[in-house]
Every structure is written in structure tokens, then in C-alpha cells.
Coordinates of C-alpha atoms in Angstrom, one line a residue:
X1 CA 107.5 77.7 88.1
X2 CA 107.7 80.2 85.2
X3 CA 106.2 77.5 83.0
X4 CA 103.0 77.8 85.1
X5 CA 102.6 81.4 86.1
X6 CA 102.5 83.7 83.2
X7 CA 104.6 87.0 83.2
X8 CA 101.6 89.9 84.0
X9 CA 101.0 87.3 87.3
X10 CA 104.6 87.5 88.2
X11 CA 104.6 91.3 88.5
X12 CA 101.8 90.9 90.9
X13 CA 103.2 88.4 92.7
X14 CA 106.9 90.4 93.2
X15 CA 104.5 93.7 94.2
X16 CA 102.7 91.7 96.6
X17 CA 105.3 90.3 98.0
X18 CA 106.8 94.2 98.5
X19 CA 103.7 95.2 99.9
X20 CA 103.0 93.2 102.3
X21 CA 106.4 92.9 103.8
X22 CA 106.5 96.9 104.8
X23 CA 102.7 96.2 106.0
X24 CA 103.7 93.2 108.4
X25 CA 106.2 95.9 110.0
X26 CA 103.0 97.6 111.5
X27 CA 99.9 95.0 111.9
X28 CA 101.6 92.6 114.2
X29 CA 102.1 95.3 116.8
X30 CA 99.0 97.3 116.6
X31 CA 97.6 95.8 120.3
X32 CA 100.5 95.7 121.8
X33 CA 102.0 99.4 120.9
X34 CA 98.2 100.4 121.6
X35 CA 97.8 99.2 125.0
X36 CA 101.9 99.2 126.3
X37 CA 103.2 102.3 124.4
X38 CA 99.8 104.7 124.3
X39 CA 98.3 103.1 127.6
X40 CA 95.3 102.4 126.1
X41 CA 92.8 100.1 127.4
X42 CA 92.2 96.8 125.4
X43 CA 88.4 97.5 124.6
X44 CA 89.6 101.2 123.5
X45 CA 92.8 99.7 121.2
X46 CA 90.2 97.3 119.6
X47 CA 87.9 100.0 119.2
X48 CA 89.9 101.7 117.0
X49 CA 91.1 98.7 115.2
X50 CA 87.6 97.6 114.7
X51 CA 87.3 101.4 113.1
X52 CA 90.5 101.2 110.9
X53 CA 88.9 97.4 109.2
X54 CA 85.8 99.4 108.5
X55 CA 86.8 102.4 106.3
X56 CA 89.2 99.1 104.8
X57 CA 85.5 97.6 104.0
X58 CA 84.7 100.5 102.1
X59 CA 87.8 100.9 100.5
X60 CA 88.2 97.6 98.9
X61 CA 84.6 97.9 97.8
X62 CA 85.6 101.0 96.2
X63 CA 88.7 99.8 94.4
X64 CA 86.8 97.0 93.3
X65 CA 84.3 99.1 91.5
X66 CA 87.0 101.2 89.9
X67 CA 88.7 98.1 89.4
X68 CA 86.0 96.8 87.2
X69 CA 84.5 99.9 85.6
X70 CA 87.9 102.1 84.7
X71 CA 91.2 100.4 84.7
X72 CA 92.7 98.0 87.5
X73 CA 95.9 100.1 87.1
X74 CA 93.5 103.4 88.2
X75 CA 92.4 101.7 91.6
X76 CA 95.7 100.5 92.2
X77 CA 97.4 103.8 91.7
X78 CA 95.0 105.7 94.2
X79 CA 96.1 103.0 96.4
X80 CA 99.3 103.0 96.4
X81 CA 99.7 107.0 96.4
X82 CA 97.4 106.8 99.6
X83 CA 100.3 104.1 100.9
X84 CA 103.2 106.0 100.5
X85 CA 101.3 108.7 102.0
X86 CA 99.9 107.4 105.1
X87 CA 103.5 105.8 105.4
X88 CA 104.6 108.6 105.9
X89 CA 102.9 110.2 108.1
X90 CA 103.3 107.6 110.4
X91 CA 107.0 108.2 110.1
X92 CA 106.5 111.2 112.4
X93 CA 103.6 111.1 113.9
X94 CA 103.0 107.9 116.1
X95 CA 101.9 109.5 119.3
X96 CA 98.3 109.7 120.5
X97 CA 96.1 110.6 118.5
X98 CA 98.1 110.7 115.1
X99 CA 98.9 106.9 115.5
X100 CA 95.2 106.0 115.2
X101 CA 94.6 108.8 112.1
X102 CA 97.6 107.5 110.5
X103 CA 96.9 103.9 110.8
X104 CA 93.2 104.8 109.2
X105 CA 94.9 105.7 106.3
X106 CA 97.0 102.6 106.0
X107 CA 93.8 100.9 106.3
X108 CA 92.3 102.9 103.2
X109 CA 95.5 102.2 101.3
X110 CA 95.2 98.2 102.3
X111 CA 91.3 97.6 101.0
X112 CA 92.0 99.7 98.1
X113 CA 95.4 97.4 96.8
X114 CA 94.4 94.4 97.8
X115 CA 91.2 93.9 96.3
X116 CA 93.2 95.3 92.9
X117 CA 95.7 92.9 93.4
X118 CA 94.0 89.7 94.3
X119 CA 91.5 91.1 91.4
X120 CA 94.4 91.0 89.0
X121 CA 96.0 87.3 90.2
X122 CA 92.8 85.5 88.9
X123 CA 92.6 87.9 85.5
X124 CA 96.2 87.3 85.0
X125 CA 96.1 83.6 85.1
X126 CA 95.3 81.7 82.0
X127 CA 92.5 79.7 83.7
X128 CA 91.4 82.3 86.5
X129 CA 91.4 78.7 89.1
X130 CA 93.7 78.1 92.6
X131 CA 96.9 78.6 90.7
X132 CA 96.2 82.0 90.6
X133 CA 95.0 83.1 93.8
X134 CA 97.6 80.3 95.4
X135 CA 100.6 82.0 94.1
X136 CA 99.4 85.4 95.3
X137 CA 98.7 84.2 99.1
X138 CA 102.1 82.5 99.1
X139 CA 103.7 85.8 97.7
X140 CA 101.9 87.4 101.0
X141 CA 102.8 85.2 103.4
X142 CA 106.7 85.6 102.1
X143 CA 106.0 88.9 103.0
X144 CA 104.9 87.8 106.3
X145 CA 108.0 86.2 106.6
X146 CA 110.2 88.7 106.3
X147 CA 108.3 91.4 107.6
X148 CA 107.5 90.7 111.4
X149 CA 111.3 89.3 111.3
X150 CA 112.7 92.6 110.5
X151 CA 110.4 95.1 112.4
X152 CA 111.3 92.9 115.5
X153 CA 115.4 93.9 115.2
X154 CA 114.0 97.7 114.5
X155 CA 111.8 97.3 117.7
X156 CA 115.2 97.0 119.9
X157 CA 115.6 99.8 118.9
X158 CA 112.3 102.2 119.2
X159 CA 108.7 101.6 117.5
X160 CA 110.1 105.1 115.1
X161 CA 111.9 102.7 113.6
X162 CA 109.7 99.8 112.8
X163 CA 107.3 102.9 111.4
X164 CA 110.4 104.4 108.8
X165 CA 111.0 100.2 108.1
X166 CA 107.4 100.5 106.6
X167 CA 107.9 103.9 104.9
X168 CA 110.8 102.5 103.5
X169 CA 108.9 99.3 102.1
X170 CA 106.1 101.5 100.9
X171 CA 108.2 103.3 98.5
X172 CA 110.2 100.4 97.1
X173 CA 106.7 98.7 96.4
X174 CA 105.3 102.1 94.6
X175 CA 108.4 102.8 92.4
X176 CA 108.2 98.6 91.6
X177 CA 104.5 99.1 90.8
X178 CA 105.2 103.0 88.4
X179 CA 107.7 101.0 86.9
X180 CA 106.3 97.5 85.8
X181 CA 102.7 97.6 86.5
X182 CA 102.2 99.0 83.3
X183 CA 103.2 96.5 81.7
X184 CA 100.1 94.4 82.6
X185 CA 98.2 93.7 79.5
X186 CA 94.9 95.3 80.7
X187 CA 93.8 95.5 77.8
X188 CA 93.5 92.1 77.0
X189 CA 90.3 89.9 75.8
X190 CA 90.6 88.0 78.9
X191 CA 90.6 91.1 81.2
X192 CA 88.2 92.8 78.8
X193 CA 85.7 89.5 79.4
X194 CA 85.6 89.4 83.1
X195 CA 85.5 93.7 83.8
X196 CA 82.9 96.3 82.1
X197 CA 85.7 99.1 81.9
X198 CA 86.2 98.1 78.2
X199 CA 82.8 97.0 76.6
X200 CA 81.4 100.3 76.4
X201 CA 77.5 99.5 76.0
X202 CA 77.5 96.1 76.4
X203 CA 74.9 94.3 78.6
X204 CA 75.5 93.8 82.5
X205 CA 75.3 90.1 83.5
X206 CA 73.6 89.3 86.5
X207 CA 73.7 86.8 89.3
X208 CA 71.4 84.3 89.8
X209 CA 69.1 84.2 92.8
X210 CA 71.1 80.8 94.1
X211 CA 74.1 82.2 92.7
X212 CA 73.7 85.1 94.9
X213 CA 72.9 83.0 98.3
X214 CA 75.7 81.1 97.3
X215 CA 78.0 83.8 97.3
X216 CA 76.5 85.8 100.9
X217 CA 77.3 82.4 102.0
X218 CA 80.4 81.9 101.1
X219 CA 81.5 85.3 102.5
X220 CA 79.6 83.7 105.6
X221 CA 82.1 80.8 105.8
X222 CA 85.2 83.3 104.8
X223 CA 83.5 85.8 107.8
X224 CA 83.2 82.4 110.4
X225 CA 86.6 81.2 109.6
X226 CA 88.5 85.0 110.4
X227 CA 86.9 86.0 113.1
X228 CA 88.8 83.3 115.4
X229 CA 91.7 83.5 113.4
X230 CA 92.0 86.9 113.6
X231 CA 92.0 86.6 117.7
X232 CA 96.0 85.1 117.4
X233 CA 96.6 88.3 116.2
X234 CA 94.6 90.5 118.5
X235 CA 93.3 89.0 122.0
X236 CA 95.3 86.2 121.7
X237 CA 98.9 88.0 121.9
X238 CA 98.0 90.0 124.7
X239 CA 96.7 87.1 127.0
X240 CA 100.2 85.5 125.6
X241 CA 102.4 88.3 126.6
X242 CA 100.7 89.7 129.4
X243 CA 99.4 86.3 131.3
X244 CA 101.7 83.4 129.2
X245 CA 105.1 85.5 129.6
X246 CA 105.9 85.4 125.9
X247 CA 108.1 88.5 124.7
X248 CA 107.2 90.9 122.4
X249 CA 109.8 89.5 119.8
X250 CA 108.9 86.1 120.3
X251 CA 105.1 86.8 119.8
X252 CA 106.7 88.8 116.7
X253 CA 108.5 85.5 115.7
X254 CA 105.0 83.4 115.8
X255 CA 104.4 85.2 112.7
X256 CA 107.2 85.1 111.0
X257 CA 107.0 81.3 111.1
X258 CA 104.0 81.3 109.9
X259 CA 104.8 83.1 106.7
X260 CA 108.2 80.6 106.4
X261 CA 105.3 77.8 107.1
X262 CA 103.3 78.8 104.1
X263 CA 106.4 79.7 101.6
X264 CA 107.8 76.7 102.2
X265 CA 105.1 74.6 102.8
X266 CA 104.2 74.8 99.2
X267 CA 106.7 72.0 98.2
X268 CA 104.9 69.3 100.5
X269 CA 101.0 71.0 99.9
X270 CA 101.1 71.7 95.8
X271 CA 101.3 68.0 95.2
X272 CA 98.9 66.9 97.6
X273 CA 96.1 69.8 96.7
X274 CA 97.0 69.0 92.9
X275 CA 95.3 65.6 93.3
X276 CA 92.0 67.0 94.7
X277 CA 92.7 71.0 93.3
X278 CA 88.8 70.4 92.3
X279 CA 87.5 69.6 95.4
X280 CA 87.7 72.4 96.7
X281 CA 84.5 72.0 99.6
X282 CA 87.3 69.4 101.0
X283 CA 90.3 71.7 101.2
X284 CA 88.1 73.7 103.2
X285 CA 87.2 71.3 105.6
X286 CA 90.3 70.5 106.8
X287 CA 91.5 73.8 106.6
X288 CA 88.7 74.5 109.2
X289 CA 89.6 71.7 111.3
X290 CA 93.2 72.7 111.6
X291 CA 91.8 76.0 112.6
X292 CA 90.1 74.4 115.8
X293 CA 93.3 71.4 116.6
X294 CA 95.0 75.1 116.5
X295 CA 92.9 76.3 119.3
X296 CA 93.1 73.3 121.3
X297 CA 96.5 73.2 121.3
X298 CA 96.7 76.8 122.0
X299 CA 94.1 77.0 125.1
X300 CA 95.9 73.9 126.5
X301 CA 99.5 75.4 126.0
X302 CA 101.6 76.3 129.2
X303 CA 104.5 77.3 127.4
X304 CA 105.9 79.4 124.3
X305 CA 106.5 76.3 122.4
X306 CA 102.7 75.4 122.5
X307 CA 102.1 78.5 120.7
X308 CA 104.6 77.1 118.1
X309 CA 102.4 74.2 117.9
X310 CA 99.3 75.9 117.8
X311 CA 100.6 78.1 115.3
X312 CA 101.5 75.2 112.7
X313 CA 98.6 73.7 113.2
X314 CA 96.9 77.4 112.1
X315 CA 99.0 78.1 109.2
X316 CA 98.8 74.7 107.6
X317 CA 94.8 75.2 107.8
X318 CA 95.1 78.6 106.0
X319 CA 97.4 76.9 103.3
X320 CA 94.4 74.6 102.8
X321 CA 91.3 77.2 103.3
X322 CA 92.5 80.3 102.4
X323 CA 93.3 79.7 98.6
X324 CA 89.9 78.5 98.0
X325 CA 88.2 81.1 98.8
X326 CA 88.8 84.1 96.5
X327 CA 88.7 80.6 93.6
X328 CA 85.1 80.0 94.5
X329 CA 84.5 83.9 94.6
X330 CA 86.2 83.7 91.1
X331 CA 83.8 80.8 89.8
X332 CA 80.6 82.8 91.1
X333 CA 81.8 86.3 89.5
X334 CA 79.3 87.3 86.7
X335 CA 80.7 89.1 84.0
X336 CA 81.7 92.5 84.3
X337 CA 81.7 91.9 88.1
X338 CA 85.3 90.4 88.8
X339 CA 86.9 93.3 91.0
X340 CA 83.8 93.8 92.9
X341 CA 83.5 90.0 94.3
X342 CA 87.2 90.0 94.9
X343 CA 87.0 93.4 96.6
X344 CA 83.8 91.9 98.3
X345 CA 86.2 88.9 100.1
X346 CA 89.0 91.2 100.9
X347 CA 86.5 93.5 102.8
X348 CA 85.1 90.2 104.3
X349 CA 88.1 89.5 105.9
X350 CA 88.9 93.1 106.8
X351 CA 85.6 92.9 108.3
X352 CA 86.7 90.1 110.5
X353 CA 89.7 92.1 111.2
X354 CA 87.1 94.5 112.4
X355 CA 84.9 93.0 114.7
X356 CA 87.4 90.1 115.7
X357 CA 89.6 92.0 118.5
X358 CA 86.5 93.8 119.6
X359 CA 84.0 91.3 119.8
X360 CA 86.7 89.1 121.4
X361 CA 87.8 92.0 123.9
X362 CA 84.1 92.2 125.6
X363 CA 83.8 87.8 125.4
X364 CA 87.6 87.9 127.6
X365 CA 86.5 91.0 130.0
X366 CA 82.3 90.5 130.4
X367 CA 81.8 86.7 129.2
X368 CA 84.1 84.3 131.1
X369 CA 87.5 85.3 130.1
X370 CA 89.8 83.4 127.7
X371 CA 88.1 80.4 128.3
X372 CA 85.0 81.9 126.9
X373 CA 86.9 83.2 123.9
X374 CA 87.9 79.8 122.9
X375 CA 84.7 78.5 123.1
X376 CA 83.3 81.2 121.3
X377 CA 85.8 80.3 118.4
X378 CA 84.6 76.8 118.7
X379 CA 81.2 77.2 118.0
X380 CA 82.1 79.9 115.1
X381 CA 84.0 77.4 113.0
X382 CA 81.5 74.4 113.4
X383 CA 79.4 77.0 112.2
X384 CA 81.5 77.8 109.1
X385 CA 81.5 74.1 108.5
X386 CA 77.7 74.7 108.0
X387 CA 77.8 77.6 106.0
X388 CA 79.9 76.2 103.8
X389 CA 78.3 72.9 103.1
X390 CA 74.9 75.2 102.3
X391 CA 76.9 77.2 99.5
X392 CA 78.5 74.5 97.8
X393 CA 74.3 72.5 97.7
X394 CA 73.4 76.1 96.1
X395 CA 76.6 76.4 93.4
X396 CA 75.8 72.9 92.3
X397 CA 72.3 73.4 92.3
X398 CA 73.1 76.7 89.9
X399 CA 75.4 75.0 87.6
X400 CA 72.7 72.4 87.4
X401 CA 69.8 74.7 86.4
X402 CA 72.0 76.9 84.1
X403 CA 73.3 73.6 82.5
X404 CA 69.7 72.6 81.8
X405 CA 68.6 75.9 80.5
X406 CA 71.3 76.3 78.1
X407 CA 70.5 72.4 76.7
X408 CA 66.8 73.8 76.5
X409 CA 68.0 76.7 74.6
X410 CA 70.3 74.9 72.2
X411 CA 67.0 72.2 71.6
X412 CA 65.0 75.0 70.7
X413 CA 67.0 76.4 68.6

């Protein structure tokens, strides 16, 4: 593998994985500490999560920006400060209200790293493509792994520990990231290319019109494809545990499998997306209509082993869907503006994070119930299906017209 992924992509990938196995101690059990431990009612506990994904929004704009016009190390070092921080906090203050104010700042702390990181996985890789941002989403799903796993053995034992499991986490990832992260050549022509930070005076490039429809569009589809997703995590564990009579530690375990999925998953999906690693309109596709087998199997499941099922059939869709994504991003990225776009799809899918279990909590209690909900996820992924045949007309359409310009240039010259 070291043949393949260069050395400043490795220390991203190692951080990641650090990072996102002290956050998977807290996410999976944000509903369900919310409406068991804090008696909160579901529309109130989505309400605030809904609030926590925006100031993420904002956040990953933010460290985009930085990311792109000062130093990728400078956005990730507010992050991770604000991490260790929030952490913290949390340690000793998980009651009502400080669990919301604390989990805010998490939220801060997540848009802010993440958009640096996935930022720095295409600028680290040789060729900027899927390798890149593959490596990176299997590094967070190993963390996904792990995490859920191990905050389900602290939960035995009180919800103070799952929160000093996280602290813990968010430590070892900031004294990784002060120790090697400097090492990152940020200062190299590749880096230098794709950010402004460095080219003091040098001209701002500028999307296209179609490049720029192609892009709201693809953070459509990215938008489309979430905001059912997000549901296993948010509606879709509480109708589970509360009406399905699945334990809090085997919901927990749902996730863990899916991050084992992914991680070792790669050995049967790298070949088979290596063949058609271009095609990257048809890797979505499928990984879309996983995302609905998923929900079939899920709506139709009287047991905790149909959750299983529905549950492969969700992770192997994001191993094919997922990827893609922050590569297309990548492709429409004009000069100068690398950070931002990747900050832009990392706030898009904290933006699903953020509508998802509210949206879905007034569908389940005013709409039909769970039945409705389903539906509802239907119709959103046939309607990413659209969306993201539309952007891929408009990138080809783009290439095509700056392809002819540049041959009417080069003739006129």
C-alpha cells in the first residue's frame, strides 16, 4: 500500500483514523442519551442536533477559507485546540443544558478538521483522484469500527465514561497531529497550485457558469443521498430500540460493523472500482441503489438480524458513493479554491446531519409514521439519481467548451 499512498497522505490517514475513533464514542448515542438519559422529547433532541450540524456548516466553510488563504496547518490547529477543548468539557459536564453547549462545540471542532483533512487527502495525493479521498474514508470508517465498539463496553458502565473515552481520543489525535502534521510539505508546488495562501498577487480563477450548476448540483445529489442515510443514525435507532426491541449495545454494534464492512471491504471493492475508477457517474448509481435495497430490507425487517442486513446493504453503497463525491468536488475545484469546495461537501453532509433527524422526526410524528419516513427516503434518492445525472450532462458539457476554447486559443495563436 505504501507504494501507492505517499508519506504526507499517511499522516492524514493515521490522524483521521485517531479522530474519528474518539468522535464515534459520542455521535452514535446522541438520540438515544437525549431522549432516555435527559428525557427529552424526539422533536426537541433533533432540534438541537439539527442546531449542532449548523454552526458545523459554518465551521467547515470557515476552515476551508483559512484552509485555502493561510496555511492548512492554521485551520487544522484551531480545530483541533477547539477538540481537545470541547472534549473536555464534556468530561464534566453532560447534564442538561451543558450536554447540548458542549456537543456545539464538538460540532465547531468537526467542520473545522474535517474539511482540512479531506482538503489535505486530495492535495497530498500525487494525482488529487479516488485514491486519495478513498483512503481517507476507509481511515474513517476504521475509526468507526473501533469507536462505537469501545464506547459500548464504557456505556456498561455510565455515559461519563463513554465522554472521558472521547477526551481521551481527542488528546492522542492532537499530540499525533503537534507532532507529525508539520511535517506535511505545505509548501509544495502542488499545494501551492491548488490554494491562494502562497501566490501572493496572483490572479483568482473562477468557475464557469456550468461549472458552477454542476457543482450546486452535485452537492444536491451528496444532500439527496444523506438525508436518508442519516435517518439509520437518528429516527431510525429510536424506532429500532424503542418499537423493534434492539439494545442499546446492539444498535451500537450496527455501527461498528459497518466501519469493519468498509475496512475490510476494500480487498473485494479496490479491484472491482479499479476497472471502472473513471466512471465515476456509475459508482454512484449503484451506491444509490444499495442505499434504497437498504431501506427495503430495513422497513420489511422483524428482527435484529434484518437490521444487519439492511445495514450491509447501506455500507456497501457508501463504499461505492461516498468516495466519489469529494473526487468530483476535486475535479470541479478552480484554482485557488481547493479547501473551500471540500469544506463546501463536508458542510453538505453536516447539513444533512442537520435537517435529517428533524425533518424525519415531524414525517414519523405528523406525516404517517415510519412508514412515511421510508417513503419519504424513497423518493429522495430517486431524486438524487436525477440530480446526479444533470451534473455529470453539465461537467461534460464544461470540459467540452473549455476543450474547444483552448484549441481556438492555441489556432490563434
Amino acid at each position: 500500500m505504501t507504494k501507492w499512498l505517499p508519506k504526507d497522505l499517511w499522516i492524514v490517514i493515521i490522524g483521521m483514523v485517531l479522530l474519528y475513533t474518539g468522535l464515534s464514542f459520542i455521535w452514535p448515542f446522541n438520540m438515544i442519551y437525549m431522549t432516555q438519559e435527559l428525557g427529552m422529547s424526539t422533536t426537541n433532541a433533533s432540534l438541537v442536533l439539527l442546531i449542532n450540524s449548523g454552526v458545523g456548516i459554518i465551521s467547515s466553510i470557515i476552515g476551508g477559507l483559512i484552509f485555502d488563504r493561510f496555511s492548512g496547518f492554521i485551520s487544522l490547529t484551531i480545530g483541533t485546540i477547539i477538540l481537545v477543548l470541547s472534549t473536555a468539557s464534556l468530561c464534566f459536564f453532560h447534564g442538561f443544558p451543558f450536554f447540548i453547549w458542549n456537543l456545539w462545540a464538538v460540532g465547531i471542532a468537526m467542520g473545522m478538521v474535517f474539511s482540512g483533512l479531506y482538503a489535505a487527502a486530495g492535495l497530498t495525493h500525487p494525482t488529487g483522484g479516488r485514491t486519495g479521498f478513498n483512503a481517507i474514508y476507509v481511515a474513517q470508517n476504521i475509526g468507526v469500527a473501533i469507536g462505537p465498539l469501545l464506547a459500548g463496553l464504557l456505556a456498561k458502565q455510565g455515559m461519563s465514561q463513554v465522554y472521558i473515552g472521547s477526551f481521551v481520543f481527542a488528546i492522542a489525535f492532537a499530540a499525533y497531529f503537534f507532532l507529525y502534521f508539520h511535517k506535511i510539505d505545505w509548501k509544495s508546488e502542488k499545494v501551492s497550485a491548488e490554494t491562494k495562501h502562497r501566490k501572493k498577487g496572483a490572479k483568482r480563477e473562477f468557475p464557469t457558469k456550468l461549472a458552477l450548476c454542476s457543482f450546486v448540483l452535485l452537492l444536491l445529489t451528496y444532500l439527496l443521498c444523506q438525508l436518508p442515510h442519516v435517518q439509520w443514525q437518528s429516527n431510525l435507532s429510536t424506532y429500532m430500540t424503542e418499537i423493534k426491541g434492539v439494545t442499546s449495545s446492539e444498535y451500537g454494534n450496527l455501527w461498528s460493523l459497518n466501519g469493519a464492512l468498509i475496512v475490510l471491504g476494500q480487498l473485494v471493492l479496490i479491484p472491482v472500482v479499479n476497472r471502472f475508477k473513471k466512471y465515476l457517474l456509475a459508482q454512484i448509481y449503484i451506491g444509490i441503489l444499495l442505499f434504497v435495497l437498504s431501506f427495503v430490507v430495513a422497513m420489511n425487517a422483524s428482527a435484529y438480524s434484518g437490521f444487519v442486513l439492511g445495514m450491509t446493504f447501506l455500507t456497501i453503497g457508501e463504499m461505492f458513493a461516498w468516495p466519489a463525491i469529494p473526487t468530483i468536488a476535486y475535479q470541479l475545484a478552480p484554482k485557488g479554491a481547493a479547501g473551500l469546495y471540500q469544506g463546501l461537501v463536508n458542510g453538505m453532509a453536516t447539513a444533512a446531519r442537520m435537517l435529517a433527524p428533524f425533518l424525519g422526526a415531524i414525517v414519523v410524528q405528523n406525516l404517517g409514521g415510519i412508514k412515511a419516513l421510508f417513503i419519504g427516503a424513497f423518493i429522495l434518492l430517486g431524486c438524487a439519481l436525477i440530480s446526479i445525472t444533470l451534473q455529470q450532462i453539465l461537467q461534460k458539457k464544461d470540459q467540452q467548451e473549455k476543450a474547444a476554447m483552448k484549441i481556438s486559443v492555441n489556432q490563434g495563436e
